[in-house]
PDB file of C-alpha atoms in Angstrom:
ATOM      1  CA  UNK W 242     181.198  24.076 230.552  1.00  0.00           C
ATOM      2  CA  UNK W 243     184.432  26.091 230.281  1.00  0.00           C
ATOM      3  CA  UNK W 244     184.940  29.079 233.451  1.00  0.00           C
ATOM      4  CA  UNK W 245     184.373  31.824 230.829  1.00  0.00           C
ATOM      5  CA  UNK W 246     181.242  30.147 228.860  1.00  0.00           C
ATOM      6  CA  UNK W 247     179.877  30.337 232.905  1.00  0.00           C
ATOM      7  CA  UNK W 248     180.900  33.989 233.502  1.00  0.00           C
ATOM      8  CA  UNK W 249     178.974  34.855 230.437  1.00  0.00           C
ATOM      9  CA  UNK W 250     175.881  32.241 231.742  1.00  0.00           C
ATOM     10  CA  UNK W 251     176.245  34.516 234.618  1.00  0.00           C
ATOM     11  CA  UNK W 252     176.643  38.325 233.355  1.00  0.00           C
ATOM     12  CA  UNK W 253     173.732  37.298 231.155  1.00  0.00           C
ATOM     13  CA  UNK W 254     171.575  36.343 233.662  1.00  0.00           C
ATOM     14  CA  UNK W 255     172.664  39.427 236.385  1.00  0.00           C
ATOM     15  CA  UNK W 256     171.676  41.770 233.139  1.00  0.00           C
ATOM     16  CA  UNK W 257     168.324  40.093 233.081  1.00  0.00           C
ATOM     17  CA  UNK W 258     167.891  39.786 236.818  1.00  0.00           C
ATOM     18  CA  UNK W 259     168.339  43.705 236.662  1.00  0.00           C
ATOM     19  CA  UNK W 260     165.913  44.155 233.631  1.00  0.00           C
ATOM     20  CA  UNK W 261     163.584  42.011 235.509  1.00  0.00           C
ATOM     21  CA  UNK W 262     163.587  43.758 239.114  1.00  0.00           C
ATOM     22  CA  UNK W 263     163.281  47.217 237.666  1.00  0.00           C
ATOM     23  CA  UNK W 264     159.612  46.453 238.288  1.00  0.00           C
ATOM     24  CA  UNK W 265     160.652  47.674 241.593  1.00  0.00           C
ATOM     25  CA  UNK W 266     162.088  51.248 240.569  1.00  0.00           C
ATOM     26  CA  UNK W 267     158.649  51.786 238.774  1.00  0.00           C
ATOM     27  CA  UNK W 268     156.753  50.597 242.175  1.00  0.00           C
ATOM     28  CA  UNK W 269     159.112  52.951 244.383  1.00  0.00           C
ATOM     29  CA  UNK W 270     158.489  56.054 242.380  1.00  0.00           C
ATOM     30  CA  UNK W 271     155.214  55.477 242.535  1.00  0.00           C
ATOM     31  CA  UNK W 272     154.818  54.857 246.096  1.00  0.00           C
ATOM     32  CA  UNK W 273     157.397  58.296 247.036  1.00  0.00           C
ATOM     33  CA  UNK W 274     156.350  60.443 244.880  1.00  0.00           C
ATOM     34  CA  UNK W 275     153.148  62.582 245.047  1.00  0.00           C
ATOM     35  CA  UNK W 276     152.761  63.203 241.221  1.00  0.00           C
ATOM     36  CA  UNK W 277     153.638  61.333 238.322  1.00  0.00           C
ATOM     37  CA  UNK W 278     156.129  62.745 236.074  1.00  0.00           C
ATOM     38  CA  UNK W 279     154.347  62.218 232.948  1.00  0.00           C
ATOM     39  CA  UNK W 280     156.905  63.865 230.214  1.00  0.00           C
ATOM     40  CA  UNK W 281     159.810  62.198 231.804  1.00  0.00           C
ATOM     41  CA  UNK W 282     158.090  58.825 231.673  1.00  0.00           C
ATOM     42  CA  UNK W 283     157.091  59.805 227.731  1.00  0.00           C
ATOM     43  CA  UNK W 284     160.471  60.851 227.304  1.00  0.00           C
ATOM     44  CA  UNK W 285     161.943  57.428 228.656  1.00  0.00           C
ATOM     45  CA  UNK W 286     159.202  54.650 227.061  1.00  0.00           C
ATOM     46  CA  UNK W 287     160.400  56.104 223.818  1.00  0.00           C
ATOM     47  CA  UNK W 288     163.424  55.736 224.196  1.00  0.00           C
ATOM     48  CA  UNK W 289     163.554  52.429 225.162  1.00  0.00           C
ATOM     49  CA  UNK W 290     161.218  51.866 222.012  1.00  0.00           C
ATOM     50  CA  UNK W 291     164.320  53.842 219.674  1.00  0.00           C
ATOM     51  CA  UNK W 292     166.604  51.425 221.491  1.00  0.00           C
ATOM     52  CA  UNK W 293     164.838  48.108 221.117  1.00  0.00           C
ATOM     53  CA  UNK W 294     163.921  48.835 216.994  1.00  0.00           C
ATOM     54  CA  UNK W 295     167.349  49.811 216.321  1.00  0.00           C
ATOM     55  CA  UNK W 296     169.399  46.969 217.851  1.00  0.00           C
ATOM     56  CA  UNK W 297     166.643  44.400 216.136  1.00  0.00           C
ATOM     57  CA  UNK W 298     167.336  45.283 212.786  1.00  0.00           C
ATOM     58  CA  UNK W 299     170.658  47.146 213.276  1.00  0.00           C
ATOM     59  CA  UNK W 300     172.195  44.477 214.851  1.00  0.00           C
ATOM     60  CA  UNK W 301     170.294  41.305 216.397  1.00  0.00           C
ATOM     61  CA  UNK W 302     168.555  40.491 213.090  1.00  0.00           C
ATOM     62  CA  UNK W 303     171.832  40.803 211.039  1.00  0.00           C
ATOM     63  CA  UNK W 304     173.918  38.514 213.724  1.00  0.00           C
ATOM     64  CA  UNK W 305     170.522  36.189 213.030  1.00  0.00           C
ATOM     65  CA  UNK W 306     170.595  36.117 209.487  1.00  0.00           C
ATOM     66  CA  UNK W 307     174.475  35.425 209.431  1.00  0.00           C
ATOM     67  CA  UNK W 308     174.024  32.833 211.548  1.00  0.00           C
ATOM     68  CA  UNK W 309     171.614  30.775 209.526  1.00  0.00           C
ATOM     69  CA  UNK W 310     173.048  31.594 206.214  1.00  0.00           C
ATOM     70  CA  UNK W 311     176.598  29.977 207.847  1.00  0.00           C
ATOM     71  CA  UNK W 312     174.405  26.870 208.978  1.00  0.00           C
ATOM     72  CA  UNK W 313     171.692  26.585 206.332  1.00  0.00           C
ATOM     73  CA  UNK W 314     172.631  28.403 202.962  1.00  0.00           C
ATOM     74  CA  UNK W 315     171.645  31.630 201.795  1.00  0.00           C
ATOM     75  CA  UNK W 316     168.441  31.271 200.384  1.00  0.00           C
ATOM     76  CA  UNK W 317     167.176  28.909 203.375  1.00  0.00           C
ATOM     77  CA  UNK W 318     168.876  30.391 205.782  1.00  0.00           C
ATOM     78  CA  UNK W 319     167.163  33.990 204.897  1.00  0.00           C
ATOM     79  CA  UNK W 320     163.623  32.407 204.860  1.00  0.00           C
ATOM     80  CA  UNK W 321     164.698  30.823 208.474  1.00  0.00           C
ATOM     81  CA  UNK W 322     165.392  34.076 210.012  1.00  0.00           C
ATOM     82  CA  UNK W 323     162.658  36.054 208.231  1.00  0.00           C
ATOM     83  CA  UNK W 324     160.558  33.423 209.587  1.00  0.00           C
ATOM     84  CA  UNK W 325     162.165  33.315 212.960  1.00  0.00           C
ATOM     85  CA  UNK W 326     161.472  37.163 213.198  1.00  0.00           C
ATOM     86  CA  UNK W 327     157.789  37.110 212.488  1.00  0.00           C
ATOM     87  CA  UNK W 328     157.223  33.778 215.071  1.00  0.00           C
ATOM     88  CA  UNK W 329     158.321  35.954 217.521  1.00  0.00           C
ATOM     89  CA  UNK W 330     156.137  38.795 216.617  1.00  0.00           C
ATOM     90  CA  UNK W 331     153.891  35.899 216.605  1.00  0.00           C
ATOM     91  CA  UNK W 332     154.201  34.643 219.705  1.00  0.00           C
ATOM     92  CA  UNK W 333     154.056  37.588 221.950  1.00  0.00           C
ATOM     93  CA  UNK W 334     150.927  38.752 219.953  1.00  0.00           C
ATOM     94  CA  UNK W 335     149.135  35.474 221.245  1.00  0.00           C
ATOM     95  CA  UNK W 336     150.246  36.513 224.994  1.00  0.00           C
ATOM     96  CA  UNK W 337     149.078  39.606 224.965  1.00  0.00           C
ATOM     97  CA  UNK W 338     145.768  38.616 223.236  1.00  0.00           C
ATOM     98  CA  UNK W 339     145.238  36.338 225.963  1.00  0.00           C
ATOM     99  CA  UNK W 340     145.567  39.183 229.006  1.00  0.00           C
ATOM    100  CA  UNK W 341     142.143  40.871 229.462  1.00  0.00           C
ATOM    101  CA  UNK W 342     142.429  44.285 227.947  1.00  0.00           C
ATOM    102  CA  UNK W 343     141.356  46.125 231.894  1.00  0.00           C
ATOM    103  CA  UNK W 344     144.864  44.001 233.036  1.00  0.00           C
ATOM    104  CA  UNK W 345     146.674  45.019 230.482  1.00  0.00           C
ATOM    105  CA  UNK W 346     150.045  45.938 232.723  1.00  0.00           C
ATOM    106  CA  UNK W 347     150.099  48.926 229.935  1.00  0.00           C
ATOM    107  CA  UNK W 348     147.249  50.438 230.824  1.00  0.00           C
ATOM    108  CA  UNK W 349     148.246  53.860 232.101  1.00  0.00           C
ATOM    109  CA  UNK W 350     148.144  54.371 235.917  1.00  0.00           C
ATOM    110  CA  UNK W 351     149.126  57.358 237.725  1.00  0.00           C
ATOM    111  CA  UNK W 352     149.545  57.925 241.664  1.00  0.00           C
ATOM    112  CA  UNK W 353     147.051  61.404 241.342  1.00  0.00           C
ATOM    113  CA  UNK W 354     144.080  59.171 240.045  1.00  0.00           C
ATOM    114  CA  UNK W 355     143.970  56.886 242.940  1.00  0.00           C
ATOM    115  CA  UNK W 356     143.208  58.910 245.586  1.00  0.00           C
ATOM    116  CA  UNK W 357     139.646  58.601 247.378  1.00  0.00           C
ATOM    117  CA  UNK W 358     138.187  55.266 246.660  1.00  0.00           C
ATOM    118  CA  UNK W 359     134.974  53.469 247.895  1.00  0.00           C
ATOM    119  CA  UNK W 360     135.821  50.073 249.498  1.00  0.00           C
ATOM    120  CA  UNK W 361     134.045  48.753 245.849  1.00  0.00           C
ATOM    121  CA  UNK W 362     136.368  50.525 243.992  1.00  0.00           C
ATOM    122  CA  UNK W 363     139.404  49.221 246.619  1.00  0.00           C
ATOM    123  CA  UNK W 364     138.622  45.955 245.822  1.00  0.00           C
ATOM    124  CA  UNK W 365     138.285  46.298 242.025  1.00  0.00           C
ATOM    125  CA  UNK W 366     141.983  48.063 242.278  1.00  0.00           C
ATOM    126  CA  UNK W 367     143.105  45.148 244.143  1.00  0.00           C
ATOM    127  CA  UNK W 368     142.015  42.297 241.935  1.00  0.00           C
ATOM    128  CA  UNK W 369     143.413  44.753 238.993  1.00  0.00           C
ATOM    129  CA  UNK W 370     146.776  45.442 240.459  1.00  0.00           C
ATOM    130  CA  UNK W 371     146.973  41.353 241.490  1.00  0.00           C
ATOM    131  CA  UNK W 372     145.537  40.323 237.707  1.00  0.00           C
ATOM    132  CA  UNK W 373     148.530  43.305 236.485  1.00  0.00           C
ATOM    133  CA  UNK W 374     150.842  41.266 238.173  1.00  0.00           C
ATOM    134  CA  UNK W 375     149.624  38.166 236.753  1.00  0.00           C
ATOM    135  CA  UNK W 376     149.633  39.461 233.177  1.00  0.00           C
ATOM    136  CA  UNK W 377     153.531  40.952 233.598  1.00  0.00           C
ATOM    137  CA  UNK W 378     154.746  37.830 234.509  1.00  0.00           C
ATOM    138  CA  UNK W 379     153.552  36.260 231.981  1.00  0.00           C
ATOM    139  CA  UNK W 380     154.596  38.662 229.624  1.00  0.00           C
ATOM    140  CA  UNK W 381     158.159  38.966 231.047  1.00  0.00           C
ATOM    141  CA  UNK W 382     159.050  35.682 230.564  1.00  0.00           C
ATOM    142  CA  UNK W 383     159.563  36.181 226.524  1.00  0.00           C
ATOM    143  CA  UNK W 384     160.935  39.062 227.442  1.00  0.00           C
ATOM    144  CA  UNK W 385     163.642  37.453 229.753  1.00  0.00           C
ATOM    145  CA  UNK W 386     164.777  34.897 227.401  1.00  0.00           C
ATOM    146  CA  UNK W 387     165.101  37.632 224.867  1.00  0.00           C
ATOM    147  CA  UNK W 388     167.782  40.216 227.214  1.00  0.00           C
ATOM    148  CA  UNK W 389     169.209  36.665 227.982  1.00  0.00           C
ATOM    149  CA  UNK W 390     169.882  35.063 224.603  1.00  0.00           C
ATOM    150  CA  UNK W 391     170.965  38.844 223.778  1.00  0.00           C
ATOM    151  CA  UNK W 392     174.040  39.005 226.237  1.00  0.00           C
ATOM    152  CA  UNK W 393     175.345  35.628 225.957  1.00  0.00           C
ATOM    153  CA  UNK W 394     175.721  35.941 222.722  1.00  0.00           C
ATOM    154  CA  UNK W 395     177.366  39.667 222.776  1.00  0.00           C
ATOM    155  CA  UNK W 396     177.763  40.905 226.232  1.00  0.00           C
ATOM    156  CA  UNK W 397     178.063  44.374 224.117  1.00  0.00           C
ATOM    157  CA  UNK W 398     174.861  43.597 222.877  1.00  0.00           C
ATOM    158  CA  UNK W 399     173.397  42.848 225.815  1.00  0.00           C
ATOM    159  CA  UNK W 400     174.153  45.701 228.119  1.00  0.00           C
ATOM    160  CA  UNK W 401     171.660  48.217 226.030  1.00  0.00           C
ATOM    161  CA  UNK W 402     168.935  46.098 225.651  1.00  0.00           C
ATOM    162  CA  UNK W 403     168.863  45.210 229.632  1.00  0.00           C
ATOM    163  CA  UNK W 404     168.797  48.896 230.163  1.00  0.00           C
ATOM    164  CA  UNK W 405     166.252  49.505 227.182  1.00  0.00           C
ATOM    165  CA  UNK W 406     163.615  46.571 228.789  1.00  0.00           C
ATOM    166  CA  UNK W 407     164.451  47.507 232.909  1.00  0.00           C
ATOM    167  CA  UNK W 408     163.009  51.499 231.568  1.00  0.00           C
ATOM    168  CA  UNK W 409     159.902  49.860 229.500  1.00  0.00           C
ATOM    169  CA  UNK W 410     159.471  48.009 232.948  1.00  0.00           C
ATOM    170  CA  UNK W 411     159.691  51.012 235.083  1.00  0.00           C
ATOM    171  CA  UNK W 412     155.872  51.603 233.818  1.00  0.00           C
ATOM    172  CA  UNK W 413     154.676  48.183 234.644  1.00  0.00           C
ATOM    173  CA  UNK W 414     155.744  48.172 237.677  1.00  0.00           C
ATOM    174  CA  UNK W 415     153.957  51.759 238.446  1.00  0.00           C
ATOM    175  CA  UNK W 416     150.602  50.052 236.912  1.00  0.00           C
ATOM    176  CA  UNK W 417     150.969  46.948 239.925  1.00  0.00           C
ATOM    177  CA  UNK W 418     151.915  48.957 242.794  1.00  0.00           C
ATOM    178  CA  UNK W 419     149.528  52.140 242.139  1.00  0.00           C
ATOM    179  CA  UNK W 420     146.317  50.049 242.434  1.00  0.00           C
ATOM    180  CA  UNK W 421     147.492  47.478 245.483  1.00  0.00           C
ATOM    181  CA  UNK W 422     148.388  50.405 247.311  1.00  0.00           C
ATOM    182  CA  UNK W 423     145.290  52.259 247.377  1.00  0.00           C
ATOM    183  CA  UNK W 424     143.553  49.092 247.812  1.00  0.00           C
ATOM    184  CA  UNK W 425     145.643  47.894 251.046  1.00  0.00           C
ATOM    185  CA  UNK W 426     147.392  50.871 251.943  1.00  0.00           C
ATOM    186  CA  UNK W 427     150.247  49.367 252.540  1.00  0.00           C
ATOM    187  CA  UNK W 428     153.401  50.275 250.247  1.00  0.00           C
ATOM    188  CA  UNK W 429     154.914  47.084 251.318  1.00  0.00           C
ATOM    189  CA  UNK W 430     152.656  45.125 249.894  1.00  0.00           C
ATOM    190  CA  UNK W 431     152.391  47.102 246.854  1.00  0.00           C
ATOM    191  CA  UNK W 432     156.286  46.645 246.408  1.00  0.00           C
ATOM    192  CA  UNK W 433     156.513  43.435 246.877  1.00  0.00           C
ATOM    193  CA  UNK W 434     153.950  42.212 244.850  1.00  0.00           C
ATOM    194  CA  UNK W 435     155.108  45.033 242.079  1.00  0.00           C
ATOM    195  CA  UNK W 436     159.035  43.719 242.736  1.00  0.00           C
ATOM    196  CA  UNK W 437     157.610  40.254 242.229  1.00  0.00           C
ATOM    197  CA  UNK W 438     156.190  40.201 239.030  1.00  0.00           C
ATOM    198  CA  UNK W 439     159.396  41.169 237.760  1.00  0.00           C
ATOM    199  CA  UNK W 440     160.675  37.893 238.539  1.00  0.00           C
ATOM    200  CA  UNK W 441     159.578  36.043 235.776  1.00  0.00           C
ATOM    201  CA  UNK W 442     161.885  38.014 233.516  1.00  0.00           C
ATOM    202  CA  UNK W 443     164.788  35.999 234.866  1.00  0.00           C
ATOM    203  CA  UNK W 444     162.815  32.542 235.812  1.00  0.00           C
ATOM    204  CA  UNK W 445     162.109  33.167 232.288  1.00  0.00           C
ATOM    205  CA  UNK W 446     165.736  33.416 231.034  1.00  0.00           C
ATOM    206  CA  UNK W 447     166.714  30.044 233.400  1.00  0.00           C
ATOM    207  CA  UNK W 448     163.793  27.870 232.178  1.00  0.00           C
ATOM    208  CA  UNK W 449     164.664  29.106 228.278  1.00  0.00           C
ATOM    209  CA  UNK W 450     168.294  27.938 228.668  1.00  0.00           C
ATOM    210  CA  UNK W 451     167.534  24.800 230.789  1.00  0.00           C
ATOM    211  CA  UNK W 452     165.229  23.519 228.053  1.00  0.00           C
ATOM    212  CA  UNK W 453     167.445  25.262 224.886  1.00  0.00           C
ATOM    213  CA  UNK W 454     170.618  24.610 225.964  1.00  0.00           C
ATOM    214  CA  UNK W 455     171.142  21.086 224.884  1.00  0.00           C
ATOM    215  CA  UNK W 456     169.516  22.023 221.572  1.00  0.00           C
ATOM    216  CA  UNK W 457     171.962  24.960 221.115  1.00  0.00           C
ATOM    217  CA  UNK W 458     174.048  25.220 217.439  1.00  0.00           C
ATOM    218  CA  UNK W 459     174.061  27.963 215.251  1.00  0.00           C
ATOM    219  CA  UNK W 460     170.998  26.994 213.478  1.00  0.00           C
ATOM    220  CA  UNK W 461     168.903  27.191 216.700  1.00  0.00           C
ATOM    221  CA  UNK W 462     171.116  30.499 218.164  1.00  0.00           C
ATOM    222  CA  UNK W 463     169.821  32.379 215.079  1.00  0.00           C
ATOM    223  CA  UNK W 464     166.276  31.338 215.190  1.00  0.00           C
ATOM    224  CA  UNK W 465     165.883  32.207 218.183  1.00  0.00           C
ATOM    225  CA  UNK W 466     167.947  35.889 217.972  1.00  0.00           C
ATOM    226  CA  UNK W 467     165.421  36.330 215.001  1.00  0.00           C
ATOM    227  CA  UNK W 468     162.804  35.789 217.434  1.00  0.00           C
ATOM    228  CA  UNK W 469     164.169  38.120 219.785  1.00  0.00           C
ATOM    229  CA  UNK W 470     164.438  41.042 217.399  1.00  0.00           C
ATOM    230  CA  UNK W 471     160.806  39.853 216.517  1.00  0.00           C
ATOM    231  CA  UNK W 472     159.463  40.328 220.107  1.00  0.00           C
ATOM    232  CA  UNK W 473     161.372  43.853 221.033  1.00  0.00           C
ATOM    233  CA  UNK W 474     160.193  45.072 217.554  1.00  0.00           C
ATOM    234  CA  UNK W 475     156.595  44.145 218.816  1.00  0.00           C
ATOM    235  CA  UNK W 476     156.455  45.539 222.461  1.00  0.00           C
ATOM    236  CA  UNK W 477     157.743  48.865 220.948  1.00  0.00           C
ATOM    237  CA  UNK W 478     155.416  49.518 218.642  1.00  0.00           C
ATOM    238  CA  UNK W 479     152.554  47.792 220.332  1.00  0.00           C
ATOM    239  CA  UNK W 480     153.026  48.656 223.804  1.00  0.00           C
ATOM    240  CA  UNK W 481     156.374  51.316 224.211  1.00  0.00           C
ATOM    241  CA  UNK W 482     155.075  54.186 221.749  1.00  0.00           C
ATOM    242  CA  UNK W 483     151.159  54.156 222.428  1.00  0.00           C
ATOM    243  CA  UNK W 484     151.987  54.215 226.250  1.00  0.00           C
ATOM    244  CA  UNK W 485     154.672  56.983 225.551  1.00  0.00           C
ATOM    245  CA  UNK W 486     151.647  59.351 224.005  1.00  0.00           C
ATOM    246  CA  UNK W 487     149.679  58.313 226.713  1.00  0.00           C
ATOM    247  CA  UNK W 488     152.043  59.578 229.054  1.00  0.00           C
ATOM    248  CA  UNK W 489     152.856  62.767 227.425  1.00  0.00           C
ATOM    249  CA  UNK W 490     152.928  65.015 224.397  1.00  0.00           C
ATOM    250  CA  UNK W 491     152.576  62.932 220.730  1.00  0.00           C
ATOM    251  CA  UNK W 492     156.409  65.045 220.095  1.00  0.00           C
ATOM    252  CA  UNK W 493     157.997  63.843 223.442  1.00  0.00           C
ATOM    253  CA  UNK W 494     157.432  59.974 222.430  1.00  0.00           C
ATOM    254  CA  UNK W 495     159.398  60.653 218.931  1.00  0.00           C
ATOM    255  CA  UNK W 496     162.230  62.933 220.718  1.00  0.00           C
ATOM    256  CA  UNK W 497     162.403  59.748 222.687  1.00  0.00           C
ATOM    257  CA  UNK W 498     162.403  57.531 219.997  1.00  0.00           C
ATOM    258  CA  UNK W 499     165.187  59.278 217.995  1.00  0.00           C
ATOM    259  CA  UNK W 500     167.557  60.311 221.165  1.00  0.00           C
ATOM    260  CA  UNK W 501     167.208  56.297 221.412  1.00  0.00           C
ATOM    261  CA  UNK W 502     168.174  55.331 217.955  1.00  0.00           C
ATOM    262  CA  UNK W 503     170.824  57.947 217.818  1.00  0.00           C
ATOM    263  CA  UNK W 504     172.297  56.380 221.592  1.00  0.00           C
ATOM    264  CA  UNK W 505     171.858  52.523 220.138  1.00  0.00           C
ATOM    265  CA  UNK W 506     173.778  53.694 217.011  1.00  0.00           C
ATOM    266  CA  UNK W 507     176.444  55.677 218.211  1.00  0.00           C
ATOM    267  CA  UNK W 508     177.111  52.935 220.953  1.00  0.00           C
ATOM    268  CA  UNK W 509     177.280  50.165 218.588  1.00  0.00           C
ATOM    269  CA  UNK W 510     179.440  52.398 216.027  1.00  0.00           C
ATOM    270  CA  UNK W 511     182.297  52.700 219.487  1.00  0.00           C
ATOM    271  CA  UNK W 512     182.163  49.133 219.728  1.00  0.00           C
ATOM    272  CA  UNK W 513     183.432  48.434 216.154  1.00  0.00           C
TER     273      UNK W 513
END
């Protein structure tokens, strides 16, 4: 392995470390703040969600298609990555179908709602915020690969779509540390279990190249960048936008979305 094919191993991986650990930024707000700013966190899960669909079929599922048309053909290689978009839509659907909705790490938490809790109700928050963390790990580890395969391949690329998954995980971290605090009362442990779960993203990213790297050619490079563009198409509309209205006004989420298209565009468009 060449000294620049391991500085982009590396930038790759510090982008999804970052994405990963913004778990944190969501726990911290949480834990200093009295209030939850509700339209600013509408505002922001939308547009990550404008973001994430634009650069999947703006950009990631274009590089994906070229890719395996190069390697396979035209016809076969267009199958490939149509296919290679819907496995991934695929296989974060069966992830998420397998977290208990009440765990769902996008179920809406905010720090008012917390206050005032029986012991009962302290230890129901604390198996939710712990079962939160569970289900966040597990989801992040897609995730990870995803910002991963994204900047290796175009550190251009990359550099939005870290900053477009570290907001959408701003949230999740918010829904582990809100509960664990009020359970324990300890921020501590609320942060570090919160910071924690956002591990996965990059343990996710190091396991996916361990096992992919050997396997690596063009053919496999744009399967799996169809997948990618698969799973951030997904968690936006499935997770990003519903959690977005749920935050805030139906109109803030779509402001969002838009200010995020227009952002991914224009970016990409400087780049040419």
């Amino acid at each position: 392995m060449g000294t620049m094919e391991i500085s982009n191993v590396l930038f790759a991986f510090g982008l999804t470390l970052f994405a990963g650990l913004s778990t944190g930024i969501g726990s911290a707000l949480s834990l200093l703040t009295k209030q939850t700013n509700r339209r600013f966190l509408s505002v922001s899960l939308g547009f990550s969600a404008g973001v994430m669909i634009y650069v999947s079929f703006a950009e990631i599922l274009v590089k994906a298609n070229d890719a395996l048309t190069a390697s396979l053909g035209e016809k076969m290689g267009s199958w490939a990555a149509a296919g290679g978009f819907f496995f991934g839509i695929l296989a974060i659907a069966i992830i998420d179908k397998f977290i208990p909705e009440a765990e769902n790490p996008h179920e809406i938490h905010t720090v008012e709602e917390m206050d005032g809790q029986s012991e009962e109700h302290k230890t129901k928050l604390m198996r939710m915020g712990l079962f939160t963390a569970l289900a966040i790990a597990i989801h992040n580890f897609p995730e990870g690969l995803a910002t991963f395969t994204a900047a290796l391949s175009d550190s251009k690329l990359g550099v939005p779509i870290a900053v477009a998954i570290a907001i959408h995980n701003i949230p999740e971290g918010i829904a582990v540390a809100v509960p664990v605090f009020y359970a324990t009362g300890s921020r501590q442990k609320a942060f570090r279990l919160s910071f924690l779960s956002g591990l996965s993203e990059p343990v996710g990213a190091l396991i996916g190249y361990i096992l992919l790297y050997r396997f690596f050619s063009d053919t496999m490079f744009g399967f799996i960048f169809a997948a990618v563009a698969g799973i951030m198409v997904y968690i936006s509309l499935d997770e990003l936008l519903p959690s977005a209205r749920e935050y805030g006004e139906h109109h803030l989420s779509i402001y969002g979305l838009v200010a995020g298209m227009v952002v991914m565009a224009v970016s990409l468009l400087l780049f040419l």
